[in-house]
Amino acid sequence: MAAARHRAEISDHPAPTTPDPVPVERPRWTDPAASRPGQLAWQLVTVWLLGGFGPLALEGVTHGFELGGRAFTAATVVMLAVVSLSLMTALYVLVRATPVITPLGTTPRRRLLWTALVAAGGAVAWLTGRAIATAHELTVLHNGRLTVLLGGVLTVLVAAVLTHGWWLRIPAVAVLLVLAGTGLVVFRDSGPSELDRRLAHAGWTRDQTFVVNIPGYKPVHQTFGLAENGDDYIPTDPAATGGRIHLLSFEVTGGCRAPRCAHPDYLLLGDKPSVFAGDESRAAVHRSHSVLELTGTPGVDPELLRQALENARPARDDELLNATAPAPARDPVEALRLWLRDHT
């Protein structure tokens, strides 16, 4: 009876239950320690600031090289190293504080990789953007405030590629691909043109190159008289017996290859061709800083030489390209530029 009464009392007074836990308030997006949106916002905003001020600070330090001297050069190198290391440290601390945003935020080795990728990728993106702006004569990445704003955006794109979630990575990759493609086009079109490279390789300049057309004659080789031995002209009719004509172009001031440079007759030449008496038919004229000289074998009419020099004209680009050989690339960068010009 006592046992039954005890069970009845227990049933009338049920055992106390554990109270439900107090519901945790949903973390605010501004709390980077507890909210993924918060970590994302803080990471991208901080990367934006570092990517904007970093290049500006590094560019300012490089002005120390302009002071010259070993002491200033060494101090500038040290300052560049300090600023670079500070930026890298700030990036590492940032990814350590916001680890859930990127798959590279879980271990120290991965964080170092994230830091290196963001720093290197941001630098390449910034330099590419600046090259594109400079090629289009824009100063957006040469102005302090705009450099911070737009330079930071370029670095944010690199950090966005390394985040979780396709909705952020895909647009960032698309923008970076467009930036890279535009940068390659700018790189391809920069530097000296193919014609300028060929002229430099041949040792010629545009103001030295004149085309001399002689009726009834054709040049054996077209070097505009600038080759070591000039150009020879032969009759266009193989049966003709009109002799040969020789064209020579040389400077009258400095670097002259022939003793005739100091000839008083050439120093007094005017803009009109002059004919000189002698055993051979000879005429010469001033053109720019050079003298064009035509010499004919006996029997060549001196008036023909004078008229040919009167009608001499500057060489066109297509004529210069046909007369010059391709210039070899001087370094790998120029080789890449030439490859892009040939294949794009």
mmCIF file of C-alpha atoms in Angstrom:
data_model
loop_
_atom_site.group_PDB
_atom_site.id
_atom_site.type_symbol
_atom_site.label_atom_id
_atom_site.label_comp_id
_atom_site.label_asym_id
_atom_site.label_seq_id
_atom_site.Cartn_x
_atom_site.Cartn_y
_atom_site.Cartn_z
ATOM 1 C CA MET A 1 0.000 0.000 0.000
ATOM 2 C CA ALA A 2 2.766 2.405 0.843
ATOM 3 C CA ALA A 3 4.525 1.703 -2.437
ATOM 4 C CA ALA A 4 1.317 2.319 -4.385
ATOM 5 C CA ARG A 5 0.735 5.555 -2.540
ATOM 6 C CA HIS A 6 4.323 6.692 -3.340
ATOM 7 C CA ARG A 7 3.875 5.992 -7.054
ATOM 8 C CA ALA A 8 0.635 7.986 -7.038
ATOM 9 C CA GLU A 9 2.390 10.962 -5.451
ATOM 10 C CA ILE A 10 5.164 10.810 -8.088
ATOM 11 C CA SER A 11 2.566 10.764 -10.884
ATOM 12 C CA ASP A 12 0.832 13.776 -9.344
ATOM 13 C CA HIS A 13 4.181 15.678 -9.254
ATOM 14 C CA PRO A 14 6.094 15.030 -12.570
ATOM 15 C CA ALA A 15 9.884 15.373 -12.606
ATOM 16 C CA PRO A 16 11.118 18.832 -13.547
ATOM 17 C CA THR A 17 12.279 19.137 -17.192
ATOM 18 C CA THR A 18 15.333 21.027 -18.510
ATOM 19 C CA PRO A 19 14.280 24.502 -19.658
ATOM 20 C CA ASP A 20 14.606 25.333 -23.339
ATOM 21 C CA PRO A 21 17.765 27.284 -24.195
ATOM 22 C CA VAL A 22 17.370 30.984 -24.661
ATOM 23 C CA PRO A 23 17.241 31.625 -28.432
ATOM 24 C CA VAL A 24 20.440 33.203 -29.705
ATOM 25 C CA GLU A 25 19.954 36.484 -31.480
ATOM 26 C CA ARG A 26 20.796 36.299 -35.197
ATOM 27 C CA PRO A 27 24.295 37.777 -35.676
ATOM 28 C CA ARG A 28 24.421 41.196 -37.198
ATOM 29 C CA TRP A 29 26.116 41.589 -40.587
ATOM 30 C CA THR A 30 28.412 44.156 -39.031
ATOM 31 C CA ASP A 31 29.891 41.555 -36.681
ATOM 32 C CA PRO A 32 32.806 40.033 -38.644
ATOM 33 C CA ALA A 33 33.338 37.329 -36.007
ATOM 34 C CA ALA A 34 29.875 35.808 -36.237
ATOM 35 C CA SER A 35 28.347 36.706 -39.626
ATOM 36 C CA ARG A 36 29.468 35.553 -43.058
ATOM 37 C CA PRO A 37 27.964 38.647 -44.758
ATOM 38 C CA GLY A 38 29.761 40.744 -42.167
ATOM 39 C CA GLN A 39 33.089 39.050 -42.850
ATOM 40 C CA LEU A 40 32.573 39.441 -46.585
ATOM 41 C CA ALA A 41 31.804 43.148 -46.264
ATOM 42 C CA TRP A 42 34.755 43.826 -43.978
ATOM 43 C CA GLN A 43 37.154 41.815 -46.120
ATOM 44 C CA LEU A 44 36.246 43.474 -49.416
ATOM 45 C CA VAL A 45 36.130 46.971 -47.966
ATOM 46 C CA THR A 46 39.540 46.508 -46.330
ATOM 47 C CA VAL A 47 41.026 45.044 -49.515
ATOM 48 C CA TRP A 48 39.597 48.040 -51.383
ATOM 49 C CA LEU A 49 41.355 50.458 -49.027
ATOM 50 C CA LEU A 50 44.654 48.560 -49.077
ATOM 51 C CA GLY A 51 44.534 48.190 -52.863
ATOM 52 C CA GLY A 52 43.847 51.891 -53.251
ATOM 53 C CA PHE A 53 46.375 53.362 -50.843
ATOM 54 C CA GLY A 54 49.076 50.707 -51.363
ATOM 55 C CA PRO A 55 50.101 51.619 -54.943
ATOM 56 C CA LEU A 56 49.895 55.302 -54.055
ATOM 57 C CA ALA A 57 52.259 54.800 -51.103
ATOM 58 C CA LEU A 58 54.685 52.675 -53.130
ATOM 59 C CA GLU A 59 54.721 55.185 -55.974
ATOM 60 C CA GLY A 60 55.436 57.981 -53.544
ATOM 61 C CA VAL A 61 58.370 56.086 -52.040
ATOM 62 C CA THR A 62 59.904 55.442 -55.477
ATOM 63 C CA HIS A 63 60.444 59.176 -55.913
ATOM 64 C CA GLY A 64 63.375 58.697 -53.552
ATOM 65 C CA PHE A 65 65.350 57.219 -56.458
ATOM 66 C CA GLU A 66 65.201 60.622 -58.161
ATOM 67 C CA LEU A 67 67.362 62.122 -55.412
ATOM 68 C CA GLY A 68 70.346 60.066 -56.546
ATOM 69 C CA GLY A 69 73.265 58.889 -54.473
ATOM 70 C CA ARG A 70 73.858 55.598 -52.688
ATOM 71 C CA ALA A 71 72.356 56.725 -49.384
ATOM 72 C CA PHE A 72 69.031 57.838 -50.891
ATOM 73 C CA THR A 73 68.857 54.751 -53.116
ATOM 74 C CA ALA A 74 69.465 52.410 -50.161
ATOM 75 C CA ALA A 75 66.927 54.280 -48.016
ATOM 76 C CA THR A 76 64.358 54.086 -50.806
ATOM 77 C CA VAL A 77 64.870 50.333 -51.190
ATOM 78 C CA VAL A 78 64.436 49.853 -47.437
ATOM 79 C CA MET A 79 61.269 51.963 -47.421
ATOM 80 C CA LEU A 80 59.837 50.003 -50.346
ATOM 81 C CA ALA A 81 60.507 46.764 -48.465
ATOM 82 C CA VAL A 82 58.892 48.132 -45.280
ATOM 83 C CA VAL A 83 55.773 49.372 -47.080
ATOM 84 C CA SER A 84 55.428 46.127 -49.049
ATOM 85 C CA LEU A 85 55.855 43.984 -45.928
ATOM 86 C CA SER A 86 53.314 46.128 -44.060
ATOM 87 C CA LEU A 87 50.746 45.669 -46.820
ATOM 88 C CA MET A 88 51.343 41.909 -46.907
ATOM 89 C CA THR A 89 51.010 41.703 -43.123
ATOM 90 C CA ALA A 90 47.757 43.646 -43.199
ATOM 91 C CA LEU A 91 46.373 41.266 -45.824
ATOM 92 C CA TYR A 92 47.366 38.222 -43.776
ATOM 93 C CA VAL A 93 45.727 39.624 -40.636
ATOM 94 C CA LEU A 94 42.627 40.385 -42.693
ATOM 95 C CA VAL A 95 42.211 36.868 -44.068
ATOM 96 C CA ARG A 96 42.878 35.430 -40.612
ATOM 97 C CA ALA A 97 40.083 37.580 -39.202
ATOM 98 C CA THR A 98 37.664 36.650 -42.013
ATOM 99 C CA PRO A 99 38.426 32.968 -42.662
ATOM 100 C CA VAL A 100 34.947 31.778 -43.668
ATOM 101 C CA ILE A 101 34.877 33.948 -46.797
ATOM 102 C CA THR A 102 37.515 32.054 -48.746
ATOM 103 C CA PRO A 103 38.593 28.424 -48.996
ATOM 104 C CA LEU A 104 42.145 29.716 -48.438
ATOM 105 C CA GLY A 105 41.409 30.990 -44.939
ATOM 106 C CA THR A 106 41.601 27.738 -42.965
ATOM 107 C CA THR A 107 45.330 27.176 -42.378
ATOM 108 C CA PRO A 108 48.400 29.441 -42.108
ATOM 109 C CA ARG A 109 49.809 28.072 -45.358
ATOM 110 C CA ARG A 110 46.589 28.783 -47.217
ATOM 111 C CA ARG A 111 46.388 32.261 -45.731
ATOM 112 C CA LEU A 112 49.891 32.991 -46.961
ATOM 113 C CA LEU A 113 48.831 31.788 -50.406
ATOM 114 C CA TRP A 114 45.751 34.043 -50.298
ATOM 115 C CA THR A 115 47.923 36.986 -49.250
ATOM 116 C CA ALA A 116 50.386 36.389 -52.086
ATOM 117 C CA LEU A 117 47.655 35.950 -54.692
ATOM 118 C CA VAL A 118 45.785 39.086 -53.685
ATOM 119 C CA ALA A 119 48.969 41.172 -53.501
ATOM 120 C CA ALA A 120 50.427 39.932 -56.800
ATOM 121 C CA GLY A 121 47.100 39.822 -58.641
ATOM 122 C CA GLY A 122 46.152 43.270 -57.381
ATOM 123 C CA ALA A 123 49.505 44.685 -58.504
ATOM 124 C CA VAL A 124 49.151 43.167 -61.989
ATOM 125 C CA ALA A 125 45.555 44.367 -62.299
ATOM 126 C CA TRP A 126 46.538 47.873 -61.171
ATOM 127 C CA LEU A 127 49.468 48.080 -63.590
ATOM 128 C CA THR A 128 47.275 46.778 -66.418
ATOM 129 C CA GLY A 129 44.562 49.301 -65.653
ATOM 130 C CA ARG A 130 47.093 52.118 -65.544
ATOM 131 C CA ALA A 131 48.627 51.051 -68.871
ATOM 132 C CA ILE A 132 45.178 51.008 -70.480
ATOM 133 C CA ALA A 133 44.344 54.444 -69.059
ATOM 134 C CA THR A 134 47.678 55.879 -70.216
ATOM 135 C CA ALA A 135 47.253 54.439 -73.714
ATOM 136 C CA HIS A 136 43.904 56.240 -73.995
ATOM 137 C CA GLU A 137 45.374 59.454 -72.545
ATOM 138 C CA LEU A 138 43.336 59.180 -69.345
ATOM 139 C CA THR A 139 44.686 60.323 -65.983
ATOM 140 C CA VAL A 140 42.316 58.319 -63.791
ATOM 141 C CA LEU A 141 45.129 56.280 -62.235
ATOM 142 C CA HIS A 142 47.497 59.232 -61.985
ATOM 143 C CA ASN A 143 45.191 61.262 -59.735
ATOM 144 C CA GLY A 144 45.434 60.644 -55.988
ATOM 145 C CA ARG A 145 41.736 60.294 -55.174
ATOM 146 C CA LEU A 146 40.865 58.376 -58.326
ATOM 147 C CA THR A 147 43.862 56.104 -57.798
ATOM 148 C CA VAL A 148 42.544 55.135 -54.379
ATOM 149 C CA LEU A 149 39.020 54.596 -55.695
ATOM 150 C CA LEU A 150 39.702 52.724 -58.923
ATOM 151 C CA GLY A 151 42.932 51.027 -57.839
ATOM 152 C CA GLY A 152 41.071 49.550 -54.881
ATOM 153 C CA VAL A 153 38.335 48.225 -57.165
ATOM 154 C CA LEU A 154 40.907 46.353 -59.241
ATOM 155 C CA THR A 155 42.298 44.656 -56.137
ATOM 156 C CA VAL A 156 38.800 43.811 -54.871
ATOM 157 C CA LEU A 157 38.188 41.908 -58.117
ATOM 158 C CA VAL A 158 41.144 39.628 -57.322
ATOM 159 C CA ALA A 159 39.921 39.016 -53.766
ATOM 160 C CA ALA A 160 36.393 38.320 -55.068
ATOM 161 C CA VAL A 161 37.733 35.525 -57.287
ATOM 162 C CA LEU A 162 39.038 33.757 -54.156
ATOM 163 C CA THR A 163 35.751 33.845 -52.219
ATOM 164 C CA HIS A 164 33.099 31.171 -51.759
ATOM 165 C CA GLY A 165 30.053 31.419 -53.978
ATOM 166 C CA TRP A 166 29.777 31.557 -57.767
ATOM 167 C CA TRP A 167 27.615 34.670 -57.668
ATOM 168 C CA LEU A 168 30.675 36.759 -56.758
ATOM 169 C CA ARG A 169 33.440 34.804 -58.466
ATOM 170 C CA ILE A 170 31.954 34.638 -61.960
ATOM 171 C CA PRO A 171 31.424 38.414 -62.428
ATOM 172 C CA ALA A 172 34.888 39.108 -61.002
ATOM 173 C CA VAL A 173 36.507 36.596 -63.369
ATOM 174 C CA ALA A 174 34.615 38.080 -66.324
ATOM 175 C CA VAL A 175 35.780 41.621 -65.531
ATOM 176 C CA LEU A 176 39.378 40.485 -65.015
ATOM 177 C CA LEU A 177 39.336 38.636 -68.354
ATOM 178 C CA VAL A 178 38.141 41.773 -70.122
ATOM 179 C CA LEU A 179 40.846 43.759 -68.345
ATOM 180 C CA ALA A 180 43.494 41.211 -69.327
ATOM 181 C CA GLY A 181 42.375 41.160 -72.971
ATOM 182 C CA THR A 182 42.374 44.941 -73.190
ATOM 183 C CA GLY A 183 45.778 45.048 -71.526
ATOM 184 C CA LEU A 184 47.211 42.615 -74.087
ATOM 185 C CA VAL A 185 45.914 44.793 -76.930
ATOM 186 C CA VAL A 186 47.524 47.865 -75.361
ATOM 187 C CA PHE A 187 50.773 45.957 -74.825
ATOM 188 C CA ARG A 188 50.743 44.745 -78.438
ATOM 189 C CA ASP A 189 50.241 48.239 -79.831
ATOM 190 C CA SER A 190 52.761 49.918 -77.540
ATOM 191 C CA GLY A 191 56.440 50.320 -78.230
ATOM 192 C CA PRO A 192 58.029 51.208 -81.563
ATOM 193 C CA SER A 193 56.229 50.264 -84.731
ATOM 194 C CA GLU A 194 57.557 47.583 -87.054
ATOM 195 C CA LEU A 195 58.823 50.262 -89.435
ATOM 196 C CA ASP A 196 60.593 52.186 -86.670
ATOM 197 C CA ARG A 197 62.253 48.966 -85.500
ATOM 198 C CA ARG A 198 63.466 48.183 -89.014
ATOM 199 C CA LEU A 199 64.813 51.687 -89.552
ATOM 200 C CA ALA A 200 66.638 51.592 -86.212
ATOM 201 C CA HIS A 201 68.108 48.198 -87.086
ATOM 202 C CA ALA A 202 69.307 49.519 -90.459
ATOM 203 C CA GLY A 203 70.664 52.708 -88.867
ATOM 204 C CA TRP A 204 68.434 54.958 -90.948
ATOM 205 C CA THR A 205 66.005 57.735 -90.083
ATOM 206 C CA ARG A 206 62.914 58.836 -91.961
ATOM 207 C CA ASP A 207 64.350 62.217 -92.920
ATOM 208 C CA GLN A 208 67.251 60.487 -94.694
ATOM 209 C CA THR A 209 65.162 58.340 -97.014
ATOM 210 C CA PHE A 210 64.325 59.852 -100.416
ATOM 211 C CA VAL A 211 63.124 58.077 -103.535
ATOM 212 C CA VAL A 212 64.920 59.127 -106.717
ATOM 213 C CA ASN A 213 63.170 57.975 -109.881
ATOM 214 C CA ILE A 214 65.206 58.235 -113.088
ATOM 215 C CA PRO A 215 63.274 57.859 -116.365
ATOM 216 C CA GLY A 216 64.564 54.859 -118.298
ATOM 217 C CA TYR A 217 66.462 53.462 -115.308
ATOM 218 C CA LYS A 218 65.705 51.182 -112.355
ATOM 219 C CA PRO A 219 67.658 50.597 -109.134
ATOM 220 C CA VAL A 220 69.437 47.286 -108.697
ATOM 221 C CA HIS A 221 68.764 47.517 -104.947
ATOM 222 C CA GLN A 222 66.586 50.046 -103.205
ATOM 223 C CA THR A 223 68.449 51.480 -100.237
ATOM 224 C CA PHE A 224 67.741 55.170 -101.016
ATOM 225 C CA GLY A 225 71.486 55.657 -101.475
ATOM 226 C CA LEU A 226 72.120 54.890 -97.781
ATOM 227 C CA ALA A 227 73.892 51.562 -98.224
ATOM 228 C CA GLU A 228 77.641 51.424 -97.775
ATOM 229 C CA ASN A 229 78.198 51.777 -101.520
ATOM 230 C CA GLY A 230 74.932 53.498 -102.418
ATOM 231 C CA ASP A 231 72.562 52.294 -105.165
ATOM 232 C CA ASP A 232 73.236 51.493 -108.808
ATOM 233 C CA TYR A 233 70.682 52.254 -111.535
ATOM 234 C CA ILE A 234 70.674 50.331 -114.799
ATOM 235 C CA PRO A 235 68.642 50.914 -117.980
ATOM 236 C CA THR A 236 65.204 49.320 -117.960
ATOM 237 C CA ASP A 237 65.801 48.229 -121.563
ATOM 238 C CA PRO A 238 68.477 45.481 -121.575
ATOM 239 C CA ALA A 239 69.496 46.486 -125.109
ATOM 240 C CA ALA A 240 70.068 50.116 -124.148
ATOM 241 C CA THR A 241 73.605 51.436 -123.927
ATOM 242 C CA GLY A 242 72.907 54.437 -121.751
ATOM 243 C CA GLY A 243 75.460 53.513 -119.101
ATOM 244 C CA ARG A 244 74.914 53.299 -115.339
ATOM 245 C CA ILE A 245 73.953 55.828 -112.689
ATOM 246 C CA HIS A 246 74.987 55.745 -109.045
ATOM 247 C CA LEU A 247 73.026 57.269 -106.132
ATOM 248 C CA LEU A 248 74.686 58.086 -102.833
ATOM 249 C CA SER A 249 73.101 59.773 -99.813
ATOM 250 C CA PHE A 250 75.269 61.086 -97.006
ATOM 251 C CA GLU A 251 75.131 63.565 -94.161
ATOM 252 C CA VAL A 252 77.070 66.807 -94.442
ATOM 253 C CA THR A 253 77.240 67.283 -90.656
ATOM 254 C CA GLY A 254 78.827 64.527 -88.612
ATOM 255 C CA GLY A 255 79.073 60.817 -89.277
ATOM 256 C CA CYS A 256 79.879 61.193 -92.967
ATOM 257 C CA ARG A 257 81.283 58.092 -94.646
ATOM 258 C CA ALA A 258 82.911 59.796 -97.640
ATOM 259 C CA PRO A 259 85.655 62.416 -97.985
ATOM 260 C CA ARG A 260 83.372 64.385 -100.305
ATOM 261 C CA CYS A 261 81.362 65.534 -97.258
ATOM 262 C CA ALA A 262 83.885 68.302 -96.725
ATOM 263 C CA HIS A 263 83.850 69.299 -100.400
ATOM 264 C CA PRO A 264 83.144 73.056 -100.562
ATOM 265 C CA ASP A 265 80.753 72.587 -103.465
ATOM 266 C CA TYR A 266 78.512 70.355 -101.325
ATOM 267 C CA LEU A 267 78.685 72.660 -98.352
ATOM 268 C CA LEU A 268 77.341 75.466 -100.556
ATOM 269 C CA LEU A 269 74.556 73.451 -102.127
ATOM 270 C CA GLY A 270 71.101 74.971 -102.034
ATOM 271 C CA ASP A 271 67.602 73.527 -102.320
ATOM 272 C CA LYS A 272 67.921 73.352 -106.097
ATOM 273 C CA PRO A 273 70.008 70.598 -107.723
ATOM 274 C CA SER A 274 73.426 71.575 -109.015
ATOM 275 C CA VAL A 275 75.298 69.984 -111.921
ATOM 276 C CA PHE A 276 79.072 69.684 -111.709
ATOM 277 C CA ALA A 277 81.450 69.539 -114.636
ATOM 278 C CA GLY A 278 83.993 66.754 -114.928
ATOM 279 C CA ASP A 279 84.798 63.471 -116.597
ATOM 280 C CA GLU A 280 81.570 61.978 -115.230
ATOM 281 C CA SER A 281 78.093 63.446 -115.206
ATOM 282 C CA ARG A 282 77.372 64.491 -111.635
ATOM 283 C CA ALA A 283 74.566 66.324 -109.845
ATOM 284 C CA ALA A 284 73.771 66.875 -106.168
ATOM 285 C CA VAL A 285 71.152 68.554 -103.982
ATOM 286 C CA HIS A 286 70.484 69.236 -100.312
ATOM 287 C CA ARG A 287 67.568 67.320 -98.793
ATOM 288 C CA SER A 288 66.982 67.755 -95.075
ATOM 289 C CA HIS A 289 70.413 67.189 -93.454
ATOM 290 C CA SER A 290 71.693 65.029 -96.279
ATOM 291 C CA VAL A 291 73.135 65.396 -99.748
ATOM 292 C CA LEU A 292 71.762 63.296 -102.593
ATOM 293 C CA GLU A 293 74.385 62.711 -105.250
ATOM 294 C CA LEU A 294 73.847 61.146 -108.684
ATOM 295 C CA THR A 295 76.878 60.143 -110.731
ATOM 296 C CA GLY A 296 76.547 58.824 -114.286
ATOM 297 C CA THR A 297 79.024 57.086 -116.527
ATOM 298 C CA PRO A 298 80.210 59.002 -119.587
ATOM 299 C CA GLY A 299 77.337 59.530 -121.968
ATOM 300 C CA VAL A 300 74.653 60.071 -119.314
ATOM 301 C CA ASP A 301 72.894 63.393 -119.799
ATOM 302 C CA PRO A 302 73.582 65.668 -116.769
ATOM 303 C CA GLU A 303 70.149 67.253 -117.261
ATOM 304 C CA LEU A 304 68.589 63.840 -116.645
ATOM 305 C CA LEU A 305 70.360 63.685 -113.284
ATOM 306 C CA ARG A 306 69.320 67.210 -112.373
ATOM 307 C CA GLN A 307 65.650 66.548 -113.137
ATOM 308 C CA ALA A 308 65.714 63.274 -111.175
ATOM 309 C CA LEU A 309 67.015 65.089 -108.091
ATOM 310 C CA GLU A 310 64.510 67.894 -108.611
ATOM 311 C CA ASN A 311 61.705 65.323 -108.363
ATOM 312 C CA ALA A 312 63.148 63.376 -105.414
ATOM 313 C CA ARG A 313 60.515 62.770 -102.746
ATOM 314 C CA PRO A 314 60.429 61.297 -99.223
ATOM 315 C CA ALA A 315 59.968 57.526 -99.143
ATOM 316 C CA ARG A 316 56.551 56.150 -98.215
ATOM 317 C CA ASP A 317 56.047 53.671 -95.377
ATOM 318 C CA ASP A 318 55.366 50.765 -97.743
ATOM 319 C CA GLU A 319 58.564 51.533 -99.684
ATOM 320 C CA LEU A 320 60.552 51.635 -96.463
ATOM 321 C CA LEU A 321 59.093 48.304 -95.330
ATOM 322 C CA ASN A 322 59.969 46.690 -98.668
ATOM 323 C CA ALA A 323 63.520 48.041 -98.536
ATOM 324 C CA THR A 324 64.350 46.997 -94.969
ATOM 325 C CA ALA A 325 64.770 43.594 -93.388
ATOM 326 C CA PRO A 326 62.824 42.501 -90.274
ATOM 327 C CA ALA A 327 64.607 43.423 -87.072
ATOM 328 C CA PRO A 328 65.233 40.663 -84.512
ATOM 329 C CA ALA A 329 63.688 40.980 -81.066
ATOM 330 C CA ARG A 330 66.098 42.374 -78.478
ATOM 331 C CA ASP A 331 64.484 40.780 -75.402
ATOM 332 C CA PRO A 332 61.641 38.383 -74.443
ATOM 333 C CA VAL A 333 59.209 41.259 -73.873
ATOM 334 C CA GLU A 334 59.710 42.553 -77.402
ATOM 335 C CA ALA A 335 59.500 38.994 -78.747
ATOM 336 C CA LEU A 336 56.101 38.575 -77.070
ATOM 337 C CA ARG A 337 54.909 41.896 -78.495
ATOM 338 C CA LEU A 338 55.971 40.846 -82.016
ATOM 339 C CA TRP A 339 54.232 37.483 -81.606
ATOM 340 C CA LEU A 340 51.001 39.223 -80.604
ATOM 341 C CA ARG A 341 51.247 41.540 -83.614
ATOM 342 C CA ASP A 342 51.675 38.573 -85.937
ATOM 343 C CA HIS A 343 48.868 36.457 -84.464
ATOM 344 C CA THR A 344 46.177 38.925 -83.373
#
